[in-house]
Amino acid sequence: IAVETRTVEQIIPADPANPASSENVQPQAGNVFYPDSSFKTAQAIRDMDKEGLPLMIFANWRGFSGGSRDMYGEILKFGSYIVDALREYSNP
């Protein structure tokens, strides 16, 4: 597992039920876990464990995003999924 080091954009589509809404593009800094990337990382670790693959992490992580938007997006919950997946990992 390797980390994305570049800044990426998260595109949040407009709400089709609300004509006043519009598409929103939010930048996400590299080397930082956001709720969506935390969940994907935890799922990848669990999938590798199920397949019996060894896990190697190339990490240069700055940490988890702590903004109010990400706290509302349950970053602590999804970040703990990574810790749980690593704790339960049964392969080398």
mmCIF file of N, CA, C and O in Angstrom, residues 19-58:
data_model
loop_
_atom_site.group_PDB
_atom_site.id
_atom_site.type_symbol
_atom_site.label_atom_id
_atom_site.label_comp_id
_atom_site.label_asym_id
_atom_site.label_seq_id
_atom_site.Cartn_x
_atom_site.Cartn_y
_atom_site.Cartn_z
ATOM 1 N N PRO A 19 -32.770 22.022 -6.947
ATOM 2 C CA PRO A 19 -32.326 22.784 -8.123
ATOM 3 C C PRO A 19 -31.324 23.894 -7.792
ATOM 4 O O PRO A 19 -30.584 24.342 -8.661
ATOM 5 N N ALA A 20 -31.267 24.316 -6.543
ATOM 6 C CA ALA A 20 -30.343 25.387 -6.165
ATOM 7 C C ALA A 20 -28.928 24.862 -5.884
ATOM 8 O O ALA A 20 -27.996 25.641 -5.743
ATOM 9 N N SER A 21 -28.745 23.554 -5.809
ATOM 10 C CA SER A 21 -27.425 23.011 -5.496
ATOM 11 C C SER A 21 -26.549 22.984 -6.744
ATOM 12 O O SER A 21 -27.041 23.016 -7.872
ATOM 13 N N SER A 22 -25.248 22.917 -6.518
ATOM 14 C CA SER A 22 -24.295 22.847 -7.627
ATOM 15 C C SER A 22 -23.169 21.887 -7.261
ATOM 16 O O SER A 22 -22.973 21.560 -6.095
ATOM 17 N N GLU A 23 -22.449 21.463 -8.276
ATOM 18 C CA GLU A 23 -21.308 20.582 -8.049
ATOM 19 C C GLU A 23 -20.263 21.309 -7.223
ATOM 20 O O GLU A 23 -20.033 22.501 -7.404
ATOM 21 N N ASN A 24 -19.621 20.582 -6.314
ATOM 22 C CA ASN A 24 -18.622 21.165 -5.435
ATOM 23 C C ASN A 24 -17.308 20.398 -5.603
ATOM 24 O O ASN A 24 -17.310 19.169 -5.556
ATOM 25 N N VAL A 25 -16.221 21.112 -5.808
ATOM 26 C CA VAL A 25 -14.898 20.501 -5.947
ATOM 27 C C VAL A 25 -14.054 20.929 -4.755
ATOM 28 O O VAL A 25 -13.868 22.123 -4.518
ATOM 29 N N GLN A 26 -13.566 19.934 -3.997
ATOM 30 C CA GLN A 26 -12.772 20.233 -2.808
ATOM 31 C C GLN A 26 -11.392 19.599 -2.948
ATOM 32 O O GLN A 26 -11.287 18.411 -3.240
ATOM 33 N N PRO A 27 -10.326 20.382 -2.744
ATOM 34 C CA PRO A 27 -8.985 19.802 -2.815
ATOM 35 C C PRO A 27 -8.690 18.947 -1.586
ATOM 36 O O PRO A 27 -9.152 19.237 -0.480
ATOM 37 N N GLN A 28 -7.937 17.873 -1.794
ATOM 38 C CA GLN A 28 -7.486 17.021 -0.693
ATOM 39 C C GLN A 28 -5.969 16.933 -0.776
ATOM 40 O O GLN A 28 -5.416 16.501 -1.784
ATOM 41 N N ALA A 29 -5.298 17.350 0.292
ATOM 42 C CA ALA A 29 -3.832 17.357 0.325
ATOM 43 C C ALA A 29 -3.289 15.938 0.277
ATOM 44 O O ALA A 29 -3.922 14.995 0.753
ATOM 45 N N GLY A 30 -2.123 15.789 -0.303
ATOM 46 C CA GLY A 30 -1.469 14.489 -0.335
ATOM 47 C C GLY A 30 -0.946 14.099 1.031
ATOM 48 O O GLY A 30 -0.767 14.931 1.918
ATOM 49 N N ASN A 31 -0.710 12.812 1.229
ATOM 50 C CA ASN A 31 -0.155 12.248 2.470
ATOM 51 C C ASN A 31 -1.085 12.399 3.664
ATOM 52 O O ASN A 31 -0.642 12.293 4.796
ATOM 53 N N VAL A 32 -2.359 12.673 3.443
ATOM 54 C CA VAL A 32 -3.323 12.851 4.523
ATOM 55 C C VAL A 32 -4.490 11.902 4.299
ATOM 56 O O VAL A 32 -4.961 11.749 3.177
ATOM 57 N N PHE A 33 -4.947 11.257 5.362
ATOM 58 C CA PHE A 33 -6.115 10.392 5.270
ATOM 59 C C PHE A 33 -7.384 11.211 5.450
ATOM 60 O O PHE A 33 -7.523 11.952 6.422
ATOM 61 N N TYR A 34 -8.300 11.054 4.519
ATOM 62 C CA TYR A 34 -9.634 11.620 4.595
ATOM 63 C C TYR A 34 -10.599 10.461 4.800
ATOM 64 O O TYR A 34 -10.211 9.295 4.669
ATOM 65 N N PRO A 35 -11.875 10.714 5.119
ATOM 66 C CA PRO A 35 -12.790 9.602 5.372
ATOM 67 C C PRO A 35 -12.854 8.589 4.230
ATOM 68 O O PRO A 35 -12.809 7.383 4.465
ATOM 69 N N ASP A 36 -12.922 9.073 2.980
ATOM 70 C CA ASP A 36 -13.021 8.136 1.865
ATOM 71 C C ASP A 36 -11.744 7.321 1.668
ATOM 72 O O ASP A 36 -11.791 6.112 1.457
ATOM 73 N N SER A 37 -10.582 7.958 1.786
ATOM 74 C CA SER A 37 -9.336 7.228 1.597
ATOM 75 C C SER A 37 -9.041 6.294 2.768
ATOM 76 O O SER A 37 -8.430 5.233 2.580
ATOM 77 N N SER A 38 -9.489 6.647 3.964
ATOM 78 C CA SER A 38 -9.297 5.751 5.114
ATOM 79 C C SER A 38 -10.087 4.470 4.939
ATOM 80 O O SER A 38 -9.592 3.379 5.197
ATOM 81 N N PHE A 39 -11.326 4.604 4.485
ATOM 82 C CA PHE A 39 -12.155 3.419 4.271
ATOM 83 C C PHE A 39 -11.564 2.535 3.179
ATOM 84 O O PHE A 39 -11.500 1.313 3.317
ATOM 85 N N LYS A 40 -11.103 3.137 2.082
ATOM 86 C CA LYS A 40 -10.513 2.372 0.981
ATOM 87 C C LYS A 40 -9.250 1.642 1.427
ATOM 88 O O LYS A 40 -9.009 0.504 1.036
ATOM 89 N N THR A 41 -8.427 2.282 2.236
ATOM 90 C CA THR A 41 -7.199 1.656 2.721
ATOM 91 C C THR A 41 -7.513 0.474 3.620
ATOM 92 O O THR A 41 -6.924 -0.602 3.484
ATOM 93 N N ALA A 42 -8.455 0.647 4.543
ATOM 94 C CA ALA A 42 -8.838 -0.449 5.439
ATOM 95 C C ALA A 42 -9.409 -1.617 4.649
ATOM 96 O O ALA A 42 -9.102 -2.783 4.928
ATOM 97 N N GLN A 43 -10.224 -1.311 3.640
ATOM 98 C CA GLN A 43 -10.803 -2.373 2.820
ATOM 99 C C GLN A 43 -9.720 -3.103 2.038
ATOM 100 O O GLN A 43 -9.758 -4.335 1.917
ATOM 101 N N ALA A 44 -8.732 -2.386 1.522
ATOM 102 C CA ALA A 44 -7.638 -3.013 0.792
ATOM 103 C C ALA A 44 -6.831 -3.935 1.703
ATOM 104 O O ALA A 44 -6.432 -5.040 1.303
ATOM 105 N N ILE A 45 -6.591 -3.523 2.938
ATOM 106 C CA ILE A 45 -5.855 -4.360 3.891
ATOM 107 C C ILE A 45 -6.638 -5.629 4.180
ATOM 108 O O ILE A 45 -6.079 -6.732 4.190
ATOM 109 N N ARG A 46 -7.932 -5.516 4.386
ATOM 110 C CA ARG A 46 -8.762 -6.705 4.648
ATOM 111 C C ARG A 46 -8.803 -7.634 3.439
ATOM 112 O O ARG A 46 -8.759 -8.854 3.575
ATOM 113 N N ASP A 47 -8.895 -7.062 2.243
ATOM 114 C CA ASP A 47 -8.918 -7.880 1.029
ATOM 115 C C ASP A 47 -7.610 -8.635 0.838
ATOM 116 O O ASP A 47 -7.611 -9.807 0.450
ATOM 117 N N MET A 48 -6.497 -7.973 1.115
ATOM 118 C CA MET A 48 -5.193 -8.638 0.985
ATOM 119 C C MET A 48 -5.064 -9.766 1.998
ATOM 120 O O MET A 48 -4.492 -10.808 1.702
ATOM 121 N N ASP A 49 -5.609 -9.572 3.186
ATOM 122 C CA ASP A 49 -5.571 -10.615 4.211
ATOM 123 C C ASP A 49 -6.393 -11.828 3.769
ATOM 124 O O ASP A 49 -5.962 -12.966 3.914
ATOM 125 N N LYS A 50 -7.578 -11.581 3.209
ATOM 126 C CA LYS A 50 -8.425 -12.685 2.736
ATOM 127 C C LYS A 50 -7.759 -13.473 1.619
ATOM 128 O O LYS A 50 -7.956 -14.674 1.485
ATOM 129 N N GLU A 51 -6.974 -12.788 0.796
ATOM 130 C CA GLU A 51 -6.290 -13.450 -0.321
ATOM 131 C C GLU A 51 -4.990 -14.113 0.114
ATOM 132 O O GLU A 51 -4.339 -14.783 -0.680
ATOM 133 N N GLY A 52 -4.593 -13.904 1.357
ATOM 134 C CA GLY A 52 -3.370 -14.513 1.863
ATOM 135 C C GLY A 52 -2.107 -13.838 1.368
ATOM 136 O O GLY A 52 -1.044 -14.471 1.314
ATOM 137 N N LEU A 53 -2.193 -12.573 1.006
ATOM 138 C CA LEU A 53 -1.037 -11.843 0.482
ATOM 139 C C LEU A 53 -0.267 -11.163 1.601
ATOM 140 O O LEU A 53 -0.854 -10.709 2.586
ATOM 141 N N PRO A 54 1.048 -11.062 1.463
ATOM 142 C CA PRO A 54 1.810 -10.293 2.454
ATOM 143 C C PRO A 54 1.526 -8.798 2.273
ATOM 144 O O PRO A 54 1.228 -8.335 1.176
ATOM 145 N N LEU A 55 1.595 -8.076 3.359
ATOM 146 C CA LEU A 55 1.281 -6.648 3.341
ATOM 147 C C LEU A 55 2.546 -5.831 3.550
ATOM 148 O O LEU A 55 3.303 -6.072 4.494
ATOM 149 N N MET A 56 2.772 -4.880 2.645
ATOM 150 C CA MET A 56 3.889 -3.955 2.793
ATOM 151 C C MET A 56 3.321 -2.547 2.644
ATOM 152 O O MET A 56 2.596 -2.270 1.697
ATOM 153 N N ILE A 57 3.632 -1.704 3.585
ATOM 154 C CA ILE A 57 3.113 -0.338 3.559
ATOM 155 C C ILE A 57 4.283 0.617 3.372
ATOM 156 O O ILE A 57 5.218 0.630 4.162
ATOM 157 N N PHE A 58 4.220 1.393 2.300
ATOM 158 C CA PHE A 58 5.174 2.472 2.077
ATOM 159 C C PHE A 58 4.494 3.738 2.565
ATOM 160 O O PHE A 58 3.628 4.279 1.891
#
